[in-house]
Structure formats: structure tokens, C-alpha cells
PDB file of C-alpha atoms in Angstrom:
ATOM      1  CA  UNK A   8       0.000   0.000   0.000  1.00 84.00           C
ATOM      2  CA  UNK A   9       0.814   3.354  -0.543  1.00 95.00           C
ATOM      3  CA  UNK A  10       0.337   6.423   1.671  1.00 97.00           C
ATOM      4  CA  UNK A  11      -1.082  10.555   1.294  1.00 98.00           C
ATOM      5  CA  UNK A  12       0.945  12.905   2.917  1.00 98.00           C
ATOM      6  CA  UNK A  13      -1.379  16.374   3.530  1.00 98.00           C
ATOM      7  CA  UNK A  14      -0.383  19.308   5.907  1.00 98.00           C
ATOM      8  CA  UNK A  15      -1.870  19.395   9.312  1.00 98.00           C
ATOM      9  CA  UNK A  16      -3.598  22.580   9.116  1.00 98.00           C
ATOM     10  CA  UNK A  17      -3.332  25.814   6.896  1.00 98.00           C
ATOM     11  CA  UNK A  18      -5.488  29.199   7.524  1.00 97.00           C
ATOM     12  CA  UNK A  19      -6.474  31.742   4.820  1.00 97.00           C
ATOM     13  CA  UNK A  20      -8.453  34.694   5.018  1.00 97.00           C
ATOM     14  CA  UNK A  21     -11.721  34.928   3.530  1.00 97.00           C
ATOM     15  CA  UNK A  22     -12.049  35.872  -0.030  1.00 98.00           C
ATOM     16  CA  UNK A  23      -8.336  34.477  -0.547  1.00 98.00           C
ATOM     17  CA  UNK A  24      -7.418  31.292  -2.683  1.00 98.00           C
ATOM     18  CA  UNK A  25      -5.562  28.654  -0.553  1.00 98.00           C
ATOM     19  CA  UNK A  26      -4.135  24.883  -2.171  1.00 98.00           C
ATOM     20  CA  UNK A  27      -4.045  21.961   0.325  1.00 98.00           C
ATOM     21  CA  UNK A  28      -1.431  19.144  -1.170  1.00 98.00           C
ATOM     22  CA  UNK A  29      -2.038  15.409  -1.113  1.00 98.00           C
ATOM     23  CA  UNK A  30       1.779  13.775  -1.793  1.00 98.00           C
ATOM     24  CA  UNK A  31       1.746  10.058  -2.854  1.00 98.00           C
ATOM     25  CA  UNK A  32       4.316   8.145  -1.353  1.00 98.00           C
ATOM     26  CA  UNK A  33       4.888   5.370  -3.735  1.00 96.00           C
ATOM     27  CA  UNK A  34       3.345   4.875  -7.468  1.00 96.00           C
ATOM     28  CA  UNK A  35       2.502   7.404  -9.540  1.00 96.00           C
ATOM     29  CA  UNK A  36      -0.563   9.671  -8.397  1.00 97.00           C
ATOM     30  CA  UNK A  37      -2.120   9.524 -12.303  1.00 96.00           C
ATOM     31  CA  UNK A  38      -2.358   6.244 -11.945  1.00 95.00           C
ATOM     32  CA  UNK A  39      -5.846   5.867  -9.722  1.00 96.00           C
ATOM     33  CA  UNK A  40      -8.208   8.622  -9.378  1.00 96.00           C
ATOM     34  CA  UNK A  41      -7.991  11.239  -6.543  1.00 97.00           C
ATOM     35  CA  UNK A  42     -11.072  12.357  -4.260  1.00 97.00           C
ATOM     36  CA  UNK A  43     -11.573  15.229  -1.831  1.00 98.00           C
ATOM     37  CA  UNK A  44     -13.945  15.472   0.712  1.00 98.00           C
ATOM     38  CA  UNK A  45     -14.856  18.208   2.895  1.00 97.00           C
ATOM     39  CA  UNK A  46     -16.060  17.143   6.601  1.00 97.00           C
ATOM     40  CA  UNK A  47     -17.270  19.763   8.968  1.00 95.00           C
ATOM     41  CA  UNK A  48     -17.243  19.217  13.107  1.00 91.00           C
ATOM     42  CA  UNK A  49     -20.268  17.000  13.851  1.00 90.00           C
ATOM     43  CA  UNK A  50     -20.890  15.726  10.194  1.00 93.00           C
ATOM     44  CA  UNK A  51     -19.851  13.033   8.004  1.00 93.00           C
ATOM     45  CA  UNK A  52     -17.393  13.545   4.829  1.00 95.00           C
ATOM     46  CA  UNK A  53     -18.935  15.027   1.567  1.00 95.00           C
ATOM     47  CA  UNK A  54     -17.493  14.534  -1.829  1.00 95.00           C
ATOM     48  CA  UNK A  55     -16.186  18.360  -3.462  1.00 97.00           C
ATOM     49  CA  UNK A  56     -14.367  16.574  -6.191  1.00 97.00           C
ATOM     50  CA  UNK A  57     -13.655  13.116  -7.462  1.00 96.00           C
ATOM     51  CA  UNK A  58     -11.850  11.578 -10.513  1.00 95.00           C
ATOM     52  CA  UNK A  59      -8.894  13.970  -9.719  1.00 97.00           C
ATOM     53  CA  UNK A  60     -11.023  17.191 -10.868  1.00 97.00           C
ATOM     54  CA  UNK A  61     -14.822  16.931 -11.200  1.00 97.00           C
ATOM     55  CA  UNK A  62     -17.037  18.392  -9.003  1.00 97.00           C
ATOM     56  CA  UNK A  63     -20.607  17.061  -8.015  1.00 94.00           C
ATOM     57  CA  UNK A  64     -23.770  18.781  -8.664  1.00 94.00           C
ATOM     58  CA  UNK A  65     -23.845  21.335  -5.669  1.00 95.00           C
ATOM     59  CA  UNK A  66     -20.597  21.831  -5.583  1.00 97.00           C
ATOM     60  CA  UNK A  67     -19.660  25.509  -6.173  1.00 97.00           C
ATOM     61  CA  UNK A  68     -16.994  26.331  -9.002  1.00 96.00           C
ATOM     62  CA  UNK A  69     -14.357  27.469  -6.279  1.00 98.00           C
ATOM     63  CA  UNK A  70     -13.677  24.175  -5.594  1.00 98.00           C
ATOM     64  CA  UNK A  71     -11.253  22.683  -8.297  1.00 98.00           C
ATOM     65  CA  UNK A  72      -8.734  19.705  -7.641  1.00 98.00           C
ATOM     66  CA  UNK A  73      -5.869  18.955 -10.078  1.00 98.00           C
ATOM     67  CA  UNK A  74      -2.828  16.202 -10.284  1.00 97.00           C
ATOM     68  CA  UNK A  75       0.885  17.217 -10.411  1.00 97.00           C
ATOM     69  CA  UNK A  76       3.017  14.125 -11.767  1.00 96.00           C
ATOM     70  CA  UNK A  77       6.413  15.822 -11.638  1.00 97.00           C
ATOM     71  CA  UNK A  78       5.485  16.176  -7.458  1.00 97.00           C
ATOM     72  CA  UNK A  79       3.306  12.949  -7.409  1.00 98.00           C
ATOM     73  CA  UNK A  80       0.979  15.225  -5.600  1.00 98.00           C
ATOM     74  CA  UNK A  81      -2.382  16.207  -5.795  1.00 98.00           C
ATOM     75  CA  UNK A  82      -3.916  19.287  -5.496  1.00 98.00           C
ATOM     76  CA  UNK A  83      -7.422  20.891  -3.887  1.00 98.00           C
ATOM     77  CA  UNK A  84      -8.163  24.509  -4.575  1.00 98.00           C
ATOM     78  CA  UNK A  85     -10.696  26.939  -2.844  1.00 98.00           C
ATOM     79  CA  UNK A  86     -10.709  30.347  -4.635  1.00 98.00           C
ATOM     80  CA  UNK A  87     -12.669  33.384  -2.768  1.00 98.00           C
ATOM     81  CA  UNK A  88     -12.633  31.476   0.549  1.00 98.00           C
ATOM     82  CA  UNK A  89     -15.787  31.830   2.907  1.00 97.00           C
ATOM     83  CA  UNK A  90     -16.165  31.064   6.482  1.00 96.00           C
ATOM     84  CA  UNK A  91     -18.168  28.310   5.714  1.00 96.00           C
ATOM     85  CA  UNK A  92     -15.155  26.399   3.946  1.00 97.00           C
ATOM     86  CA  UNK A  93     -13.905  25.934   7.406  1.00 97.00           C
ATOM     87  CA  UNK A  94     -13.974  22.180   7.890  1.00 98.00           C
ATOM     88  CA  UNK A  95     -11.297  19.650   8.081  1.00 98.00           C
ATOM     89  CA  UNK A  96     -10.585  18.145   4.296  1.00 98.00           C
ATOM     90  CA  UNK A  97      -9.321  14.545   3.217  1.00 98.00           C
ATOM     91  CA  UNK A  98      -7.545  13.459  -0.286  1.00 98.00           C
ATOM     92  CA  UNK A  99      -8.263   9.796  -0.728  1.00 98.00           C
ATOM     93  CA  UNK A 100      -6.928   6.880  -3.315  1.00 97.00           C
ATOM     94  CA  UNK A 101      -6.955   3.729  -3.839  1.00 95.00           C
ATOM     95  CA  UNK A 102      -5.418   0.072  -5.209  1.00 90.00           C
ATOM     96  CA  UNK A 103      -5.959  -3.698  -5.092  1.00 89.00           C
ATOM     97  CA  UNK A 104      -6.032  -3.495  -1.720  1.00 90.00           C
ATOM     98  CA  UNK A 105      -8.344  -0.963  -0.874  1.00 92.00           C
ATOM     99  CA  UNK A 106      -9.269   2.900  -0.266  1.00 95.00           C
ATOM    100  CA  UNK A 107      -6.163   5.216   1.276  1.00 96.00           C
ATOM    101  CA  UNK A 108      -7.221   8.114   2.980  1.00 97.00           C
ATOM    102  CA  UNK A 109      -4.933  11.104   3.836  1.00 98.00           C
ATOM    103  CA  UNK A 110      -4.492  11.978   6.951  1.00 98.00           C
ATOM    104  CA  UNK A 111      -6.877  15.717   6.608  1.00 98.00           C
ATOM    105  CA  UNK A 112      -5.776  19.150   6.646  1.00 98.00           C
ATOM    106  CA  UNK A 113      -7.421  21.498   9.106  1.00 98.00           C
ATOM    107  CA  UNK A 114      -8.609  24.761   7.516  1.00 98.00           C
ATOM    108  CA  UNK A 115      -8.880  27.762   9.097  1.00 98.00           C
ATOM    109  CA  UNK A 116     -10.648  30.864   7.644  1.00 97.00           C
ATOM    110  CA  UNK A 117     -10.093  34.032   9.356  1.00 91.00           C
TER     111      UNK A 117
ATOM    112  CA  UNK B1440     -32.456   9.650  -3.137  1.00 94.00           C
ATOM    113  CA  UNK B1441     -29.776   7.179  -1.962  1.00 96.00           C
ATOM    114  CA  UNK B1442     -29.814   6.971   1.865  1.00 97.00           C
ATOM    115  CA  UNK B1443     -27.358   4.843   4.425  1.00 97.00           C
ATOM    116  CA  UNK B1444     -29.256   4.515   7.005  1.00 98.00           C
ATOM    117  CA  UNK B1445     -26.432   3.155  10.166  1.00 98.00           C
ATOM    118  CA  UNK B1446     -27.705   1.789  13.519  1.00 98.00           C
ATOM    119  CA  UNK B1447     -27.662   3.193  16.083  1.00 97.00           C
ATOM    120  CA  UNK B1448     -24.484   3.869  18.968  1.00 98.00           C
ATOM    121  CA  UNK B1449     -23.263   1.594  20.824  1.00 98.00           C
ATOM    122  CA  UNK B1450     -21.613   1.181  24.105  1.00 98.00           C
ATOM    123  CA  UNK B1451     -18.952  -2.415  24.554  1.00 98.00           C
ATOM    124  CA  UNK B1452     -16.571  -3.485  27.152  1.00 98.00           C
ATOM    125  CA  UNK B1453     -13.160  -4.368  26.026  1.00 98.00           C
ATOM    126  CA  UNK B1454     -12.780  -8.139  24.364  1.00 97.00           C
ATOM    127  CA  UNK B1455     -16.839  -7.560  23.723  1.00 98.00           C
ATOM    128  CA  UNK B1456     -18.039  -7.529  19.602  1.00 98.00           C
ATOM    129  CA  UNK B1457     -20.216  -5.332  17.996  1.00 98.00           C
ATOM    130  CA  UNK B1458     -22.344  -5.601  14.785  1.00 98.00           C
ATOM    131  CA  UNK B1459     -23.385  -2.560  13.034  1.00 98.00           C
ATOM    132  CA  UNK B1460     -26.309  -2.265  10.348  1.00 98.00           C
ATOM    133  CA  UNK B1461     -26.250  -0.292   7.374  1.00 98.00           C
ATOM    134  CA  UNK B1462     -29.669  -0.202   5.737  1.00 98.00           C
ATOM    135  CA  UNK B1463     -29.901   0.882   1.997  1.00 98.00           C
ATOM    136  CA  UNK B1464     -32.525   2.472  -0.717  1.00 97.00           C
ATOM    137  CA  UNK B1465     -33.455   4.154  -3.438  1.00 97.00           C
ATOM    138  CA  UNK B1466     -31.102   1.836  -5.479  1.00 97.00           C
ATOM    139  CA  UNK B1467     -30.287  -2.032  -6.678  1.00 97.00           C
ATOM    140  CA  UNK B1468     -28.321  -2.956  -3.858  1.00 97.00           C
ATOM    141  CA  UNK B1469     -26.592  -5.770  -5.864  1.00 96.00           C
ATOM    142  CA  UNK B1470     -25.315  -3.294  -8.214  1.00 95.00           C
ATOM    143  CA  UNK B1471     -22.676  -1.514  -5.831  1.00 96.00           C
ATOM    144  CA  UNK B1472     -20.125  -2.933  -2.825  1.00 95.00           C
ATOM    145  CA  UNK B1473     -20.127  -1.277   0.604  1.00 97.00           C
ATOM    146  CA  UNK B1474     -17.280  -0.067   2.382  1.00 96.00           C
ATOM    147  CA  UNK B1475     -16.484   0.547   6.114  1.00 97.00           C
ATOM    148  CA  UNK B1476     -14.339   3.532   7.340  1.00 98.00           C
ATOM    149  CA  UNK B1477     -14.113   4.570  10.545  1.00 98.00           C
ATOM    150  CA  UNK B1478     -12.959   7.920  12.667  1.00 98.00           C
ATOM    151  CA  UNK B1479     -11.456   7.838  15.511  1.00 98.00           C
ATOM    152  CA  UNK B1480     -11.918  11.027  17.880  1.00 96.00           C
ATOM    153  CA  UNK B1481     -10.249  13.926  16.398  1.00 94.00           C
ATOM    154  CA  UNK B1482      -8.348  11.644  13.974  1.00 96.00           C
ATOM    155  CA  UNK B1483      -8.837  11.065  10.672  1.00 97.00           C
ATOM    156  CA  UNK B1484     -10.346   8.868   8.050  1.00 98.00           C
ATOM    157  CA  UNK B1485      -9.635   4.933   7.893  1.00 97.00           C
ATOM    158  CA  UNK B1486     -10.640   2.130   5.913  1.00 96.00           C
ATOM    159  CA  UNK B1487     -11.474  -0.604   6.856  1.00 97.00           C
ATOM    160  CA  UNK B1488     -13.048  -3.367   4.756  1.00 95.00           C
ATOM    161  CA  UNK B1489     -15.597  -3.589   1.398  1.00 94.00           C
ATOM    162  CA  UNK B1490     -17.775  -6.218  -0.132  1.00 95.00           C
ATOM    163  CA  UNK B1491     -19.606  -6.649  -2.879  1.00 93.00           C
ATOM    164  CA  UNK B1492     -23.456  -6.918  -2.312  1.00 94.00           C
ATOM    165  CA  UNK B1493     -23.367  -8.785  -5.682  1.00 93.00           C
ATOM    166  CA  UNK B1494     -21.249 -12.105  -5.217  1.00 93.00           C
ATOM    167  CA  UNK B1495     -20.559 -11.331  -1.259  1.00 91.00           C
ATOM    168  CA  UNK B1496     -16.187 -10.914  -2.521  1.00 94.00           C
ATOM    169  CA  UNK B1497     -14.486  -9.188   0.312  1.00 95.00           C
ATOM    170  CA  UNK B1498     -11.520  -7.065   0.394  1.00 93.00           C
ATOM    171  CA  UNK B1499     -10.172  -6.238   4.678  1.00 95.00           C
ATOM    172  CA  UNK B1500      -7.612  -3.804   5.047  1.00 95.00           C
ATOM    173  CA  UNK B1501      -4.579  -5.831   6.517  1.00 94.00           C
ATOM    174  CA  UNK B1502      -4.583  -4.329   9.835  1.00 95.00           C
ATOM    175  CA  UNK B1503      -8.367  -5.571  10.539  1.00 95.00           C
ATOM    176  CA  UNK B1504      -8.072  -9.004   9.038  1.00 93.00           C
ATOM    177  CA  UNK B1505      -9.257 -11.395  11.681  1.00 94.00           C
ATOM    178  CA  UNK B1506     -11.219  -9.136  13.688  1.00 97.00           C
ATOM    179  CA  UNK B1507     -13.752  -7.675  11.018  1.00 97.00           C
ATOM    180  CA  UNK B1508     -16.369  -9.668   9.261  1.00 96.00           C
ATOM    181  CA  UNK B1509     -18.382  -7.890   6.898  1.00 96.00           C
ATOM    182  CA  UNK B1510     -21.619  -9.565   5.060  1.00 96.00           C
ATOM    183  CA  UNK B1511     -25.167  -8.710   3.205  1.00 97.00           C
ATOM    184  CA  UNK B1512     -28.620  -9.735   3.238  1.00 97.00           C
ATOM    185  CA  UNK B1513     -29.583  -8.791  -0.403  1.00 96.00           C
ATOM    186  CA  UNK B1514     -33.345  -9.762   0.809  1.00 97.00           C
ATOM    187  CA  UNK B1515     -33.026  -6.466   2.840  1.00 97.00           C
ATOM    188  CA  UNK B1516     -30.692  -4.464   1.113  1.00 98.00           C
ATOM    189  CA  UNK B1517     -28.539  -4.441   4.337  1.00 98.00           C
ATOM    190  CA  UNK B1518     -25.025  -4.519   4.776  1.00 98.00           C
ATOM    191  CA  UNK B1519     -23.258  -5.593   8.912  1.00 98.00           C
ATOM    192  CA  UNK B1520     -19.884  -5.461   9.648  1.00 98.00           C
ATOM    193  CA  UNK B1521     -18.945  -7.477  12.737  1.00 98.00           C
ATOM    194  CA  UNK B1522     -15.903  -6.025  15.042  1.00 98.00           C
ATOM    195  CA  UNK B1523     -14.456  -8.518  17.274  1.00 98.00           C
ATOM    196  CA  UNK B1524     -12.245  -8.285  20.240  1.00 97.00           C
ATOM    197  CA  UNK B1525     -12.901  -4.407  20.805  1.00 98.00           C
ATOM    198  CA  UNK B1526     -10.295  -2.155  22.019  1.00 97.00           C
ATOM    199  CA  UNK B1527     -10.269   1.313  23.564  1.00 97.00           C
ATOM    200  CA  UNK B1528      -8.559   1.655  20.681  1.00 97.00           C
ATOM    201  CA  UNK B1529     -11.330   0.787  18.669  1.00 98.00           C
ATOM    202  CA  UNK B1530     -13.685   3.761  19.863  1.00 98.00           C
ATOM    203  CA  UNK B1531     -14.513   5.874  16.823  1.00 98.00           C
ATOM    204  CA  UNK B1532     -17.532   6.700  14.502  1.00 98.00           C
ATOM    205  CA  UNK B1533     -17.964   3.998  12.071  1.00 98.00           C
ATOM    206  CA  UNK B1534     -19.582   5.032   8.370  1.00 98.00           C
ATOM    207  CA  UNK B1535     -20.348   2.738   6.094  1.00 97.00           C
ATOM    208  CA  UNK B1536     -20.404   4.027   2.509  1.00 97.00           C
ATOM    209  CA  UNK B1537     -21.636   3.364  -0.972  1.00 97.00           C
ATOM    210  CA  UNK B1538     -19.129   2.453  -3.688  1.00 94.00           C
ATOM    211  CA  UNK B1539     -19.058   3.800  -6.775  1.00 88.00           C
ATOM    212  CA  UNK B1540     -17.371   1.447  -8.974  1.00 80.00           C
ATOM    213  CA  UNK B1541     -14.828   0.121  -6.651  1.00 66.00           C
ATOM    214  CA  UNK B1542     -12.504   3.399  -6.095  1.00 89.00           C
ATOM    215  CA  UNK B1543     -14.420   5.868  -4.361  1.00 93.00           C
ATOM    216  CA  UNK B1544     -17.461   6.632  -1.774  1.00 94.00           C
ATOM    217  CA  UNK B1545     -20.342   8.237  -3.043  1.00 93.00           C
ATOM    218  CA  UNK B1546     -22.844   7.846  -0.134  1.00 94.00           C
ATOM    219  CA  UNK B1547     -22.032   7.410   3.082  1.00 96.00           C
ATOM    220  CA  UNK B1548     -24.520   6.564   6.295  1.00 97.00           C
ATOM    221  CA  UNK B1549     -24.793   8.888   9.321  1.00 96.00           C
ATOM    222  CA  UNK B1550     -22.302   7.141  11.244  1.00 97.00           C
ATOM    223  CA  UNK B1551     -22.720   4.553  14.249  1.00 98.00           C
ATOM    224  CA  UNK B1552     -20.541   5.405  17.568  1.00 98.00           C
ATOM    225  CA  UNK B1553     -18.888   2.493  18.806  1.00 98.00           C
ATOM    226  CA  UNK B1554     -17.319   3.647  22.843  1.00 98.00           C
ATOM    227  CA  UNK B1555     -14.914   0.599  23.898  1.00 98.00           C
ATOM    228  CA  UNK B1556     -14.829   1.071  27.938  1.00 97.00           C
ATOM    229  CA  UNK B1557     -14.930  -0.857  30.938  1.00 95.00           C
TER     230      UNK B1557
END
């Protein structure tokens, strides 16, 4: 199995952009899809992008994921942050033997 | 609409088991696999096991094998997952969660607390 590497935390101010890394430790990140989903305290994980950059239905245009093979990373971006981005945000993979979840970055908007 | 819908929490003793429901509709439950993750407090996402409400395959994540048992009763359209020889360790909201296509969630359930205490 592999692992995702994502920063702890990072805080933006509202109305900024801010870009939350997912690092893949071993194989190349193109080769399985990348997910990203947002979980706020108290609630379960929603989906803001799959397939490494499609958004669902509901999910607003400021939200826009993207793979980097040169850094085996990828990448979540929130453009024209709002308070109510604040939640706690999880890259996840997978292989033959299952899902891999990042660890979550903590994002703070103030 | 696709709903999860979890049991409810639950309460063990250490060495105890505990079996969690996951109830679905609004969709051929034969068509997708369900997945397990679980959250620890303040920690983050983990998987844990999936299996195929089709043909009943299962897939465990290593560190589970042995203590996990996951099945369906297509008759239902309910998935259980069976946790054996709990932990304090093992406190932590359990989800189980749609699969969509074998790579990703797409729908998850509310989540079922699981507190391991003596």
C-alpha cells in the first residue's frame, strides 16, 4: 500500500485562494483517481471533487482539484474562501487493496 | 435519493463484539459494494473493509483481518460489519459508505458510535 501525505492545518483569510497538497508516497498519483472530501465538526465527509477534478452537482466552481506528476501530488483549490469552507478536508486513493485516505488538513478561515 | 441509514451507537466493554447495520434504498443494492471507514476522535479517516453486495467478494484492510467480518442480506438491502475483540482503541464513529465502482465513496450513512470502555 501506498500512503497521502497532507499538511496538518493551513489558515487563509476569507475571499483568498488557498491549495491543500495530497503527496503520494509510492506509485505514480495519475495512476488511480484522486477524491476530496470536505467534513465539517459533527458531520460526516462530503465529496467536493472526485476523478482527480470533477465536481458534483452542488458543488460551487471554487472548488477545483488537479494532479501534479512531476510532485506525485495532488492538489485541492478553494478560490474566494468563505467562512463556511472551514472544515477539516481529506484526499483519498486507492489500489488492489483498498481505499487510502490522507491523513486531513485542518482549515482555518479568518 | 440514496440513503445509508447506520444503527444506532453503541456502548462495549473491552474483548466484547459489535455488529453494526447499514440499511440501503433508493437503489439495486446488488449493483454496488459497501465499504467501512471509521474515525477515531479527532483523527482522521480509515478504511477498513468492502464487499460486494453482488457475489458477497471481500476485500479487509490488513490491519483488521481477523477481527472484522463484513456480510449482506440482499433480501433487505442491508449490509453488517462485525468487530471482534474491541479495544479502547477501537472507539470511533464507524460510516459505512456506498461504492461507486470500486474506487471511491459516493454515499455514506450517518455514522454509528462504537465507545470501547470498561
Amino acid at each position: 500500500n501506498f500512503m497521502l501525505t497532507q499538511p496538518l492545518s493551513m489558515s487563509e483569510s476569507p475571499g483568498k485562494t488557498v491549495t491543500i497538497s495530497c503527496t503520494r508516497s509510492s506509485g505514480s498519483i495519475a495512476s488511480n483517481y484522486v477524491q476530496w472530501y470536505q467534513q465539517r465538526p459533527g458531520s460526516g465527509p462530503t465529496t467536493v471533487i472526485y476523478e482527480d477534478n470533477q465536481r458534483p452537482s452542488g458543488v460551487p466552481d471554487r472548488f477545483s482539484g488537479s494532479i501534479d506528476s512531476s510532485s506525485n501530488s495532488a492538489s485541492l483549490t478553494i478560490s474566494g474562501l468563505k467562512t463556511e469552507d472551514e472544515a477539516d478536508y481529506y484526499c483519498q486513493s486507492y489500489d488492489d487493496s483498498g481505499w487510502v485516505f490522507g491523513g486531513g488538513t485542518k482549515l482555518t478561515v479568518l | 435519493q440514496v440513503q445509508l441509514v447506520q444503527s444506532g451507537a453503541e456502548v462495549k466493554k473491552p474483548g466484547a463484539s459489535v455488529n453494526i447495520s447499514c440499511k440501503a434504498s433508493a437503489y439495486t443494492f446488488t449493483n454496488y459494494g459497501i465499504s467501512w471507514v471509521r474515525q477515531a476522535p479527532g483523527q482522521g479517516l480509515e478504511w477498513m473493509a468492502w464487499i460486494s453486495a453482488y457475489n458477497g467478494h471481500r476485500n479487509y484492510a490488513q490491519k483488521f483481518q481477523g477481527r472484522v467480518t463484513m456480510t449482506t442480506d440482499t433480501s433487505t438491502s442491508t449490509a453488517y460489519m462485525e468487530l471482534r475483540s474491541l479495544r479502547s482503541d477501537d472507539t470511533a464513529v464507524y460510516y459505512c459508505a456506498r461504492d461507486s465502482g470500486g474506487y471511491r465513496p459516493d454515499y455514506w450513512g450517518q455514522g454509528t458510535l462504537v465507545t470501547v470502555s470498561s
